[in-house]
Coordinates of C-alpha atoms in Angstrom, one line a residue:
Chain A
M113 CA 29.4 -21.1 10.8
Q114 CA 31.9 -23.4 11.3
E115 CA 33.3 -21.9 8.6
L116 CA 32.4 -18.2 10.3
A117 CA 34.4 -19.5 13.1
K118 CA 37.5 -19.8 11.5
I119 CA 37.6 -16.0 10.7
Y120 CA 35.7 -15.1 13.6
G121 CA 37.2 -17.4 16.4
E122 CA 36.0 -19.1 19.0
T123 CA 34.7 -16.0 21.1
L124 CA 32.2 -14.8 19.6
L125 CA 29.1 -17.3 19.4
L126 CA 27.8 -17.2 16.2
D127 CA 24.8 -18.9 15.8
K128 CA 23.5 -17.5 18.9
K129 CA 20.4 -15.9 18.3
F130 CA 20.6 -12.0 19.3
S131 CA 18.4 -10.2 21.7
Y132 CA 19.1 -7.1 20.7
C133 CA 16.7 -5.0 18.5
P134 CA 17.3 -4.3 15.0
G135 CA 20.1 -1.4 14.5
C136 CA 21.2 -1.7 18.6
G137 CA 24.5 -0.4 19.3
H138 CA 25.3 -2.9 21.3
G139 CA 25.3 -5.5 19.0
I140 CA 28.7 -3.6 17.2
V141 CA 30.5 -3.1 20.8
T142 CA 29.7 -6.9 21.8
R143 CA 31.5 -7.8 18.4
L144 CA 34.3 -5.6 19.4
V145 CA 34.9 -6.8 22.7
A146 CA 34.6 -10.2 21.4
E147 CA 37.4 -9.4 18.8
A148 CA 39.7 -7.9 21.1
I149 CA 39.1 -11.1 23.5
E150 CA 39.9 -13.5 20.5
A151 CA 43.0 -11.3 19.2
F152 CA 44.3 -11.3 22.3
G153 CA 43.9 -15.3 22.8
I154 CA 42.9 -14.6 27.0
R155 CA 39.0 -16.1 26.0
K156 CA 40.3 -18.9 28.6
R157 CA 40.6 -16.4 31.8
T158 CA 38.5 -13.7 30.9
V159 CA 34.9 -13.2 33.1
S160 CA 32.3 -10.9 31.5
V161 CA 30.6 -8.8 34.6
V162 CA 27.8 -8.0 33.3
G163 CA 25.0 -4.9 34.4
I164 CA 21.8 -4.9 34.4
G165 CA 19.7 -3.7 31.1
C166 CA 20.1 -4.6 27.2
G167 CA 24.0 -4.5 28.1
G168 CA 23.4 -7.9 30.6
F169 CA 22.4 -10.1 26.9
S170 CA 26.3 -9.3 25.8
H171 CA 28.2 -12.4 27.4
H172 CA 25.3 -14.8 25.8
Y173 CA 27.1 -14.2 22.7
M174 CA 30.5 -15.3 23.9
E175 CA 31.8 -18.4 24.9
I176 CA 33.3 -16.9 28.0
D177 CA 32.5 -17.1 31.6
A178 CA 29.9 -14.4 33.2
I179 CA 28.6 -12.8 35.6
E180 CA 25.1 -10.9 35.6
A181 CA 25.2 -8.5 38.9
M182 CA 23.3 -6.4 40.7
H183 CA 21.9 -3.5 38.8
G184 CA 24.9 -1.0 39.1
R185 CA 27.6 -2.5 40.7
A186 CA 29.0 -4.5 38.3
P187 CA 32.4 -2.8 39.0
A188 CA 32.5 -3.7 42.4
V189 CA 31.4 -7.1 41.4
A190 CA 34.8 -7.2 39.1
V191 CA 37.0 -5.5 41.7
G192 CA 36.1 -8.4 44.6
Y193 CA 36.8 -11.4 41.6
K194 CA 40.1 -10.1 40.5
I195 CA 41.5 -9.4 44.3
A196 CA 41.0 -13.2 44.7
K197 CA 41.8 -14.3 40.9
P198 CA 44.4 -12.0 39.8
E199 CA 45.3 -13.8 36.9
N200 CA 42.2 -13.5 35.4
I201 CA 40.7 -10.6 32.9
V202 CA 37.7 -9.2 34.2
Y203 CA 36.0 -6.3 32.3
T204 CA 32.1 -4.8 33.4
Y205 CA 30.2 -4.6 30.4
Q206 CA 27.2 -1.8 31.2
G207 CA 25.1 0.4 30.0
D208 CA 24.4 4.1 30.5
G209 CA 21.9 3.6 33.3
D210 CA 24.1 1.1 35.1
C211 CA 26.9 3.4 35.4
S212 CA 25.9 6.6 35.6
A213 CA 22.7 6.3 37.7
I214 CA 22.4 3.6 40.4
G215 CA 26.3 2.8 39.8
L216 CA 28.0 5.6 39.9
A217 CA 29.4 5.5 43.2
E218 CA 31.1 1.9 42.2
L219 CA 32.5 3.1 38.9
L220 CA 34.2 6.2 40.0
H221 CA 35.8 4.5 43.3
T222 CA 36.4 1.0 41.1
A223 CA 38.4 3.8 38.9
N224 CA 39.9 5.6 41.5
R225 CA 41.1 2.1 43.4
G226 CA 42.8 1.5 40.2
I227 CA 42.5 -2.1 40.8
P228 CA 43.4 -3.5 37.0
V229 CA 39.9 -4.3 36.0
T230 CA 38.4 -3.2 32.3
C231 CA 34.4 -0.9 32.4
F232 CA 33.2 -0.8 29.1
M233 CA 29.8 1.8 29.2
I234 CA 27.8 1.5 26.2
N235 CA 25.8 4.5 26.5
N236 CA 22.3 4.6 23.9
N237 CA 22.0 7.8 26.2
L238 CA 18.2 6.2 27.9
F239 CA 17.5 3.0 29.4
G240 CA 17.0 0.8 26.7
M241 CA 15.4 -2.3 28.2
T242 CA 12.4 -0.7 30.2
G243 CA 11.3 1.3 27.2
G244 CA 13.1 4.4 26.8
Q245 CA 12.8 6.6 30.0
M246 CA 15.6 9.4 30.6
S247 CA 18.7 8.7 31.9
P248 CA 21.4 10.6 33.3
A249 CA 23.2 10.7 29.5
T250 CA 20.0 11.8 28.2
L251 CA 20.4 15.2 26.1
E252 CA 18.7 18.4 27.4
G253 CA 15.2 18.4 25.7
Q254 CA 15.3 15.1 24.2
V255 CA 12.0 13.3 25.0
T256 CA 11.6 10.4 26.6
S257 CA 8.7 8.1 27.9
T258 CA 9.7 9.9 31.5
T259 CA 10.0 13.4 30.0
P260 CA 7.4 13.7 27.7
K261 CA 8.1 17.6 27.3
G262 CA 12.0 17.1 26.2
R263 CA 14.8 16.8 29.7
D264 CA 14.3 20.1 31.5
V265 CA 18.1 20.5 32.6
H266 CA 16.3 22.4 36.0
Q267 CA 14.1 19.6 37.4
H268 CA 16.6 16.5 36.1
G269 CA 19.8 18.3 36.0
Y270 CA 22.6 18.1 32.8
P271 CA 23.2 14.8 30.8
L272 CA 26.0 13.4 32.8
R273 CA 29.3 13.4 31.2
V274 CA 31.4 10.6 32.8
P275 CA 35.0 9.9 32.0
E276 CA 35.2 14.0 32.4
M277 CA 35.0 12.5 35.5
M278 CA 38.3 9.9 35.7
A279 CA 40.4 12.0 34.1
D280 CA 41.7 13.5 37.4
M281 CA 42.1 9.7 39.3
R282 CA 45.3 8.5 39.3
G283 CA 44.4 4.7 39.4
A284 CA 43.0 5.3 36.0
K285 CA 44.8 4.7 33.4
Y286 CA 43.5 4.8 30.1
V287 CA 40.1 6.3 29.8
A288 CA 38.5 6.6 26.3
R289 CA 34.9 7.7 24.1
E290 CA 34.3 6.6 21.1
A291 CA 31.2 5.9 18.7
V292 CA 29.9 3.8 16.7
Y293 CA 27.8 5.6 14.0
D294 CA 30.5 4.6 11.3
A295 CA 33.4 2.5 10.1
K296 CA 36.0 5.2 11.0
S297 CA 34.6 5.4 14.6
I298 CA 34.2 1.7 15.1
R299 CA 37.7 1.2 13.9
K300 CA 38.9 4.1 16.7
A301 CA 36.2 2.1 19.2
A302 CA 38.2 -1.4 18.1
S303 CA 42.0 0.0 18.9
S304 CA 40.1 1.7 22.4
V305 CA 39.2 -1.9 23.5
R306 CA 41.9 -3.4 23.2
K307 CA 44.1 -0.4 24.2
A308 CA 41.4 -1.1 27.8
L309 CA 42.6 -4.7 27.8
D310 CA 46.0 -4.5 27.5
C311 CA 46.2 -2.1 30.1
Q312 CA 44.8 -4.7 32.2
M313 CA 46.4 -7.5 31.1
K314 CA 49.8 -5.2 32.0
G315 CA 48.4 -4.9 35.2
L316 CA 48.7 -0.7 34.8
G317 CA 45.5 -0.1 36.3
F318 CA 41.8 0.9 35.8
S319 CA 40.4 1.3 32.5
F320 CA 37.3 2.2 30.8
V321 CA 35.8 3.3 27.6
E322 CA 32.4 4.9 26.7
F323 CA 30.8 3.6 23.7
I324 CA 28.2 6.0 22.5
V325 CA 25.5 4.5 20.8
P326 CA 22.2 4.5 19.1
C327 CA 18.8 2.9 20.1
P328 CA 16.5 3.1 17.5
T329 CA 14.0 1.6 19.4
G330 CA 14.1 4.1 22.8
L331 CA 14.4 6.9 20.3
R332 CA 11.5 6.2 18.1
L333 CA 13.7 6.6 14.7
S334 CA 14.4 4.5 12.3
V335 CA 17.9 2.3 12.3
S336 CA 19.3 4.9 9.9
D337 CA 17.8 8.3 12.1
S338 CA 19.5 6.9 14.8
Y339 CA 22.5 6.9 13.7
K340 CA 22.2 9.7 12.2
W341 CA 20.9 11.2 15.1
N342 CA 23.9 9.5 16.8
K343 CA 26.0 11.5 14.8
E344 CA 24.6 14.7 14.9
K345 CA 23.6 15.1 18.5
M346 CA 25.3 12.7 20.6
V347 CA 28.8 13.3 19.6
E348 CA 28.1 16.9 19.8
Y349 CA 28.2 16.8 23.6
F350 CA 29.5 14.0 24.1
K351 CA 32.8 14.1 22.1
P352 CA 34.6 11.0 21.2
Q353 CA 38.4 11.4 22.7
V354 CA 41.2 9.5 24.6
F355 CA 41.3 11.5 27.7
K356 CA 44.3 9.3 29.3
N357 CA 46.3 7.1 27.9
E358 CA 49.3 6.2 31.0
M359 CA 50.0 3.3 29.0
E360 CA 53.6 4.4 28.1
Q361 CA 54.0 7.5 30.3
N362 CA 57.1 6.5 32.0
D363 CA 58.8 5.0 28.6
E364 CA 61.6 6.7 27.8
N365 CA 64.3 6.5 24.7
Chain B
M250 CA 65.5 0.5 23.4
V251 CA 63.2 1.4 25.3
V252 CA 63.3 1.2 29.1
R253 CA 60.3 0.9 31.2
R254 CA 60.5 2.5 34.5
N255 CA 58.2 3.7 37.2
V256 CA 55.5 2.2 36.2
I257 CA 53.1 1.2 39.1
R258 CA 51.9 -2.5 38.0
Y259 CA 49.4 -3.5 40.8
S260 CA 50.3 -6.5 42.9
L261 CA 46.9 -8.0 43.1
A262 CA 48.6 -11.1 45.4
V263 CA 51.1 -12.6 46.6
D264 CA 52.5 -15.2 44.4
E265 CA 51.5 -18.7 44.9
K266 CA 55.2 -19.9 46.4
K267 CA 55.0 -16.6 48.6
R268 CA 51.6 -17.3 49.8
S269 CA 52.5 -20.7 50.7
N270 CA 55.6 -19.8 52.2
L271 CA 54.0 -16.9 54.6
K272 CA 51.2 -20.1 55.1
T273 CA 54.0 -22.1 56.8
I274 CA 55.3 -19.2 58.5
A275 CA 51.9 -17.9 59.6
S276 CA 51.3 -21.5 60.8
E277 CA 54.3 -22.9 62.3
S278 CA 55.9 -19.5 64.2
Y279 CA 52.8 -17.2 64.7
M280 CA 49.7 -19.0 64.7
K281 CA 49.5 -22.2 66.3
S282 CA 47.2 -23.4 69.5
E283 CA 47.1 -20.6 71.9
T284 CA 44.4 -18.7 74.1
L285 CA 43.8 -15.4 73.1
F286 CA 42.5 -12.9 75.3
L287 CA 40.3 -10.3 73.0
K288 CA 37.5 -8.3 72.2
N289 CA 35.0 -10.7 70.8
A290 CA 34.9 -9.3 67.1
Q291 CA 38.8 -9.7 67.2
T292 CA 38.2 -12.7 68.1
F293 CA 35.9 -13.5 64.9
A294 CA 38.4 -11.7 63.2
E295 CA 40.7 -14.4 64.1
A296 CA 38.7 -17.8 64.0
M297 CA 37.7 -16.3 60.3
V298 CA 41.2 -15.9 58.9
R299 CA 42.3 -19.1 61.0
C300 CA 39.6 -21.7 59.2
G301 CA 40.4 -20.0 55.5
V302 CA 39.1 -16.6 54.9
R303 CA 41.3 -14.4 52.6
Y304 CA 39.6 -11.9 51.7
H305 CA 38.0 -9.8 54.2
F306 CA 35.6 -6.7 52.5
A307 CA 34.4 -4.5 54.8
Y308 CA 33.5 -0.8 55.7
P309 CA 33.9 1.0 59.2
I310 CA 30.7 1.1 61.4
T311 CA 30.6 0.5 65.3
P312 CA 30.6 -1.8 67.0
A313 CA 31.7 -4.3 63.6
T314 CA 35.3 -2.0 62.9
E315 CA 37.0 -3.8 65.0
V316 CA 36.9 -7.1 63.2
M317 CA 38.3 -5.0 59.9
K318 CA 41.1 -3.1 62.2
H319 CA 42.4 -7.1 63.3
T320 CA 41.9 -8.2 59.7
S321 CA 43.9 -5.3 58.2
V322 CA 47.1 -6.7 60.5
I323 CA 46.4 -10.6 60.3
L324 CA 45.2 -11.7 56.7
P325 CA 48.6 -9.9 54.9
Q326 CA 50.4 -12.7 57.4
Y327 CA 47.9 -15.6 55.3
G328 CA 48.9 -14.0 52.0
G329 CA 45.2 -12.5 52.1
R330 CA 43.8 -9.1 52.7
M331 CA 41.5 -7.0 54.1
V332 CA 39.8 -4.8 51.5
Q333 CA 38.3 -1.1 52.9
M334 CA 35.4 -0.4 50.5
E335 CA 33.6 2.6 49.7
S336 CA 30.3 2.0 51.1
E337 CA 28.3 -1.7 52.1
L338 CA 26.3 -2.0 49.0
A339 CA 30.3 -2.1 47.7
V340 CA 31.3 -4.5 49.8
A341 CA 28.5 -7.2 49.4
N342 CA 29.5 -7.2 45.8
A343 CA 33.0 -7.3 45.9
L344 CA 31.7 -10.4 48.4
A345 CA 30.5 -11.8 45.4
G346 CA 32.8 -11.2 42.8
C347 CA 35.3 -13.1 45.5
A348 CA 33.0 -16.3 46.5
C349 CA 32.4 -16.5 42.3
T350 CA 36.3 -17.4 42.2
G351 CA 35.3 -19.8 44.3
T352 CA 37.4 -18.2 47.0
L353 CA 36.4 -17.6 50.7
G354 CA 35.7 -14.0 51.7
A355 CA 33.9 -12.5 54.3
T356 CA 32.4 -9.5 55.7
S357 CA 31.7 -7.9 59.0
T358 CA 28.7 -4.9 59.8
S359 CA 26.5 -3.6 61.3
G360 CA 22.4 -2.2 61.6
P361 CA 22.2 0.1 58.7
G362 CA 25.6 -1.7 56.9
M363 CA 23.3 -4.8 57.2
S364 CA 20.6 -3.4 55.2
L365 CA 22.0 -1.5 52.8
M366 CA 23.9 -5.5 51.8
Q367 CA 20.3 -7.1 51.7
E368 CA 20.0 -7.0 47.5
T369 CA 23.3 -8.8 47.4
I370 CA 22.5 -11.3 50.1
S371 CA 19.5 -12.5 48.1
Y372 CA 21.6 -12.1 45.4
M373 CA 24.7 -14.6 46.6
A374 CA 21.5 -16.8 48.0
G375 CA 20.3 -17.1 44.5
G376 CA 23.6 -17.4 43.4
E377 CA 24.3 -19.6 45.9
L378 CA 27.9 -18.2 46.6
P379 CA 29.5 -19.2 49.9
C380 CA 30.5 -16.5 52.3
I381 CA 30.9 -15.6 56.0
M382 CA 28.9 -12.5 57.1
L383 CA 28.6 -11.6 60.8
D384 CA 26.2 -8.6 61.4
A385 CA 27.4 -7.2 65.2
M386 CA 24.1 -6.3 65.6
R387 CA 22.9 -2.6 67.2
V388 CA 19.9 -0.8 67.7
G389 CA 17.6 -0.1 65.3
P390 CA 15.4 1.3 63.8
G391 CA 17.0 4.4 60.9
D392 CA 20.7 5.2 61.8
G393 CA 19.8 3.6 65.1
D394 CA 22.2 3.8 68.3
I395 CA 26.0 2.2 68.8
V396 CA 24.7 0.0 71.8
G397 CA 24.0 -3.7 71.6
A398 CA 20.7 -5.4 70.8
Q399 CA 18.9 -8.5 68.5
S400 CA 16.7 -6.5 66.8
N401 CA 17.8 -8.0 63.6
Y402 CA 16.7 -11.0 64.1
F403 CA 13.8 -11.1 61.6
Q404 CA 16.3 -9.3 59.0
A405 CA 18.5 -11.8 59.6
T406 CA 16.3 -15.6 59.4
R407 CA 12.9 -13.7 56.9
G408 CA 15.7 -12.0 54.6
G409 CA 16.0 -8.4 54.7
G410 CA 15.9 -8.8 50.9
H411 CA 13.5 -9.8 47.9
G412 CA 12.5 -13.2 47.1
D413 CA 12.6 -16.5 48.6
Y414 CA 15.5 -17.4 50.5
R415 CA 17.3 -17.9 53.4
V416 CA 20.8 -17.8 55.0
I417 CA 22.1 -20.1 57.3
V418 CA 22.0 -17.8 60.8
L419 CA 24.3 -18.6 63.3
A420 CA 24.2 -17.2 66.8
P421 CA 26.6 -18.0 69.1
A422 CA 27.2 -16.5 72.8
S423 CA 30.5 -16.3 73.5
G424 CA 34.4 -15.8 72.1
Q425 CA 35.0 -19.3 72.6
E426 CA 31.3 -20.2 70.9
I427 CA 32.8 -18.5 67.8
V428 CA 35.7 -20.1 68.1
D429 CA 34.5 -23.9 67.6
I430 CA 31.6 -22.9 65.2
M431 CA 33.8 -21.4 62.8
P432 CA 34.5 -24.4 61.1
E433 CA 31.2 -25.5 61.0
A434 CA 30.3 -22.2 59.5
V435 CA 32.9 -22.5 56.5
K436 CA 31.6 -26.3 56.1
L437 CA 28.5 -24.9 56.0
A438 CA 28.8 -22.0 53.4
Y439 CA 30.0 -25.0 51.0
T440 CA 28.6 -27.8 51.7
Y441 CA 25.3 -26.2 50.6
R442 CA 27.2 -23.4 49.0
T443 CA 25.0 -20.6 51.1
P444 CA 26.2 -17.4 52.7
V445 CA 26.3 -18.2 56.7
L446 CA 25.6 -14.8 58.5
F447 CA 26.6 -14.9 62.2
V448 CA 24.6 -12.5 64.1
I449 CA 26.1 -11.6 67.7
D450 CA 24.4 -9.1 69.5
G451 CA 26.7 -5.8 70.0
V452 CA 27.1 -6.9 74.0
T453 CA 28.3 -10.1 73.1
C454 CA 30.8 -8.3 70.7
T455 CA 32.2 -5.5 72.7
M456 CA 32.8 -7.9 75.2
T457 CA 36.8 -8.9 75.8
E458 CA 37.4 -12.5 76.9
S459 CA 40.1 -15.7 76.4
A460 CA 39.0 -18.1 73.9
N461 CA 41.2 -21.1 73.4
F462 CA 42.1 -21.1 69.3
P463 CA 43.2 -24.9 67.7
E464 CA 45.8 -24.6 65.4
P465 CA 45.1 -23.3 62.2
H466 CA 43.5 -24.7 59.7
D467 CA 42.2 -24.1 55.7
Y468 CA 38.8 -25.7 55.9
A469 CA 37.3 -23.7 52.9
S470 CA 40.2 -25.3 50.4
E471 CA 38.8 -28.8 51.2
F472 CA 36.4 -28.3 48.9
D473 CA 36.6 -28.3 45.1
T474 CA 34.9 -25.7 43.4
S475 CA 35.7 -26.6 40.2
S476 CA 32.0 -27.7 39.4
W477 CA 30.5 -24.3 39.8
A478 CA 33.1 -21.3 39.9
F479 CA 33.5 -19.1 37.4
T480 CA 37.2 -18.8 36.5
G481 CA 37.4 -18.9 32.8
T482 CA 36.4 -21.6 30.3
G483 CA 40.0 -22.8 30.4
D484 CA 38.9 -26.3 31.6
H485 CA 35.2 -26.2 31.6
P486 CA 32.1 -24.9 29.2
K487 CA 30.8 -21.4 29.4
R488 CA 29.5 -21.0 32.4
Y489 CA 27.2 -17.7 33.8
L490 CA 25.8 -16.6 36.9
L491 CA 22.4 -16.2 36.6
T492 CA 20.2 -15.2 39.5
G493 CA 17.1 -13.2 37.0
S494 CA 15.3 -15.4 34.3
Y495 CA 16.4 -15.7 31.5
T496 CA 13.7 -17.8 30.4
H497 CA 10.2 -17.7 33.0
S498 CA 11.1 -21.8 32.5
Q499 CA 14.4 -21.5 34.8
G500 CA 13.2 -18.8 37.2
E501 CA 10.7 -21.4 38.2
E502 CA 13.9 -24.0 38.3
L503 CA 16.1 -22.0 40.7
N504 CA 13.1 -21.7 43.1
N505 CA 12.4 -25.3 43.4
H506 CA 16.3 -26.0 43.5
L507 CA 16.7 -23.4 46.3
L508 CA 13.3 -25.1 48.3
A509 CA 14.6 -28.3 48.2
K510 CA 18.2 -27.5 49.6
Y511 CA 16.5 -24.9 52.0
E512 CA 14.1 -27.9 53.5
R513 CA 17.1 -30.5 53.6
I514 CA 19.2 -27.9 55.6
K515 CA 16.5 -27.8 58.2
E516 CA 16.1 -30.8 58.5
E517 CA 20.0 -31.5 59.6
E518 CA 21.2 -28.3 60.3
Q519 CA 19.2 -27.3 63.4
R520 CA 21.7 -26.3 66.6
W521 CA 20.8 -25.6 69.7
E522 CA 21.9 -26.0 73.8
E523 CA 19.3 -27.7 75.9
I524 CA 19.8 -27.2 79.8
Q525 CA 18.0 -29.2 82.4
V526 CA 14.5 -29.3 80.0
D527 CA 13.4 -32.5 81.0
D528 CA 11.6 -32.3 84.5
A529 CA 11.3 -28.0 84.2
D530 CA 8.4 -25.9 84.8
V531 CA 9.2 -23.2 83.0
V532 CA 11.6 -23.3 79.7
L533 CA 13.5 -20.0 79.7
V534 CA 14.0 -19.6 75.1
A535 CA 16.7 -16.8 74.7
F536 CA 20.1 -16.5 72.5
G537 CA 23.2 -14.7 72.8
I538 CA 23.8 -12.6 75.3
H539 CA 20.6 -13.6 77.1
G540 CA 21.1 -17.2 76.3
R541 CA 24.2 -17.0 78.3
M542 CA 23.0 -15.4 81.3
G543 CA 20.2 -18.2 80.9
Q544 CA 22.7 -20.8 81.7
D545 CA 23.7 -18.8 85.2
L546 CA 19.8 -18.6 85.6
V547 CA 19.2 -21.6 85.6
S548 CA 21.9 -23.4 87.9
N549 CA 20.4 -20.3 90.4
M550 CA 17.0 -20.9 90.5
R551 CA 17.6 -24.3 90.8
A552 CA 19.8 -24.0 93.8
D553 CA 16.7 -22.8 94.8
G554 CA 15.1 -25.3 93.8
K555 CA 12.5 -23.7 91.4
K556 CA 12.5 -25.9 88.3
V557 CA 14.0 -23.9 85.4
G558 CA 15.2 -25.1 81.9
L559 CA 17.2 -22.9 78.8
I560 CA 16.2 -23.6 75.1
R561 CA 19.1 -21.5 73.7
P562 CA 19.2 -21.6 70.0
I563 CA 22.5 -21.2 68.4
S564 CA 21.0 -22.0 64.7
L565 CA 18.8 -18.9 64.2
W566 CA 17.8 -20.4 61.0
P567 CA 16.7 -23.1 60.3
F568 CA 15.1 -22.9 63.9
P569 CA 15.7 -25.4 66.4
D570 CA 12.4 -26.9 66.1
K571 CA 13.0 -30.1 67.1
A572 CA 14.0 -28.5 70.5
F573 CA 10.3 -28.0 70.9
E574 CA 9.1 -30.9 69.5
K575 CA 8.8 -33.3 72.5
L576 CA 8.7 -30.8 75.6
P577 CA 8.0 -32.8 78.6
E578 CA 4.9 -33.0 80.3
S579 CA 6.1 -31.2 83.1
V580 CA 6.3 -27.9 81.4
K581 CA 3.6 -25.4 82.1
S582 CA 5.1 -22.5 79.9
M583 CA 7.9 -20.9 78.2
L584 CA 9.7 -17.7 78.5
V585 CA 11.7 -15.7 75.4
V586 CA 13.9 -12.9 76.3
E587 CA 15.4 -11.0 73.7
M588 CA 16.9 -7.5 73.1
N589 CA 14.0 -6.2 70.9
H590 CA 10.3 -5.8 71.2
G591 CA 9.6 -9.6 70.2
Q592 CA 11.6 -11.2 66.8
M593 CA 12.4 -14.5 67.7
L594 CA 9.5 -15.1 70.3
D595 CA 7.2 -15.5 66.5
D596 CA 9.1 -18.7 66.0
V597 CA 8.7 -19.8 69.4
R598 CA 5.8 -19.3 69.1
L599 CA 5.3 -21.2 65.4
A600 CA 7.3 -24.1 67.2
V601 CA 5.0 -24.6 70.2
N602 CA 2.1 -24.3 67.7
G603 CA -0.1 -23.0 70.8
R604 CA 0.6 -26.1 73.0
L605 CA 1.7 -23.8 75.8
P606 CA 1.7 -20.1 76.7
V607 CA 4.5 -18.7 75.6
H608 CA 5.7 -15.2 77.3
F609 CA 8.3 -12.2 76.5
L610 CA 10.5 -10.3 78.3
G611 CA 12.7 -8.1 76.4
K612 CA 13.8 -4.1 76.2
T613 CA 16.1 -2.5 73.2
G614 CA 18.5 0.6 73.9
G615 CA 19.2 2.9 76.8
D616 CA 22.4 2.9 78.5
M617 CA 21.2 -0.7 80.1
P618 CA 20.3 -2.4 76.7
L619 CA 19.6 -6.0 78.0
C620 CA 17.4 -7.6 80.5
T621 CA 18.9 -8.3 84.2
L622 CA 19.4 -11.5 85.5
A623 CA 17.3 -10.0 88.4
E624 CA 14.7 -9.0 85.9
M625 CA 14.4 -12.2 83.8
T626 CA 14.3 -14.2 87.4
A627 CA 11.5 -11.8 88.4
K628 CA 9.2 -12.5 85.4
I629 CA 10.4 -16.5 86.0
N630 CA 9.2 -16.3 89.4
T631 CA 5.3 -14.8 87.9
L632 CA 5.5 -18.3 85.5
L633 CA 6.1 -20.9 88.3

């Protein structure tokens, strides 16, 4: 492990046993976040505010201070933290249930407020920790343990696209949606993680990245099928793109 | 060459040098020992800022709004700020985030806002995060009414949130007592690492009166938070705030640790005022505005030769059981008066434990939301 630490640095705790299920997309995103923290050299002043759900485990694999917030409230905790200690880097790591169901108000107001904090929303389109219930991001017709006949949009509404709502908010300076279904998409996602943190480090404003990830357990699919499903179904509705990058908007030659 | 201009950079806090200059300016020219004639909600704002609160998170709600209006003016003079959030849910959680840095924050609210904060108060109690809170109590339940009440006694002292937790609850009865008790509140918050909740009936909160303020003193900064604050791993190994159970044994350990702390608080932090209980026939028990009226009631009735005493709880949790342990033989009965339908009444009965009859007089809501001195006197006359 010490040999690996030489390669990966001190942020990622490589000897920690994972609580993520085999094939879970969280593992990829957690590593991307840890690598970005390591690359920027901000580990000692970075604090993770994690939500309730599988994403709450993410900080256990990193040598950084962490706050486990109440369900959905991580962005508000991050705002209070950043106001009292602006020199630190604070990011939230939340699932789609935490972000877009119970915590949508806090997330959107934090985006609009524009205080430089970063929110990472890991969208596996269901409530993973509680065993695969419908979340706001569950696709139309998708079977979950609470939509046994598939999501009926007339009863449950439509799958909720979150970063689209932030596009018009002037406080939000970097807003993107990424996926992690293959090496190319992972590289793009890594770039967005770095930009989101950089946006905060430069004090420009709020930054947000949504990650489309598979939950093989919740989807009741094999790992490879869950990634395939992710690439074919999820990404069709939740299109990866950079919605907003105002980090350099006022630069001129 | 790349020239960067017009990029808005959010200046989140005044830099340290500027902050210390501001503190000096504030303490030397603007803030000094003085008497101010203020609404008691404003007095609360002044008192907490002068004792070291630098960040006040709030959402407008009557009658607590006066506090945030006042802090939005005075906090910048101390290098702090009032932060208006989008809801009381966000308020309480931003306060928790602030507390995680070891910084003293505060909030103020009323009735429904207090209910919304309950989850996070439980969280902060479990996470041992210090803060100052005010519930400017108004009539409930539901949306309730904006007139003053004391109907959040149960919520404050039992914990409206989930789990086995308590917060220290203080009930000053005047503007002066708010000022006098604030340094203690800050010390309690840091000594025991707990939220300290002021419950002040809306009548007292909206009353305007004089209060003498001593020179400002930042009590909060006297406490070393480096052993627990989540300030980054620069000077400590990884820390994380976990109020749930990563393992089942952690949950049990947390609860046992909290229990031991609460036992210590119960033993050491009971506060009350006692007037002429030593030879009393009847003892009035009341807090807040009714406790204050009780001071007049005792002197009026004593002037008529009637032996009435007063116990005015100042800490509602821990409830001042000790005041009831050695009541003199002369006491025949007790009367509890509240701006509710009998909440502290339960604690008095538990403290007396059946040794004496405990009577009750109370009301809540209406154009006259509290019992008059005449009604209290008449009730006591029936007990003498």
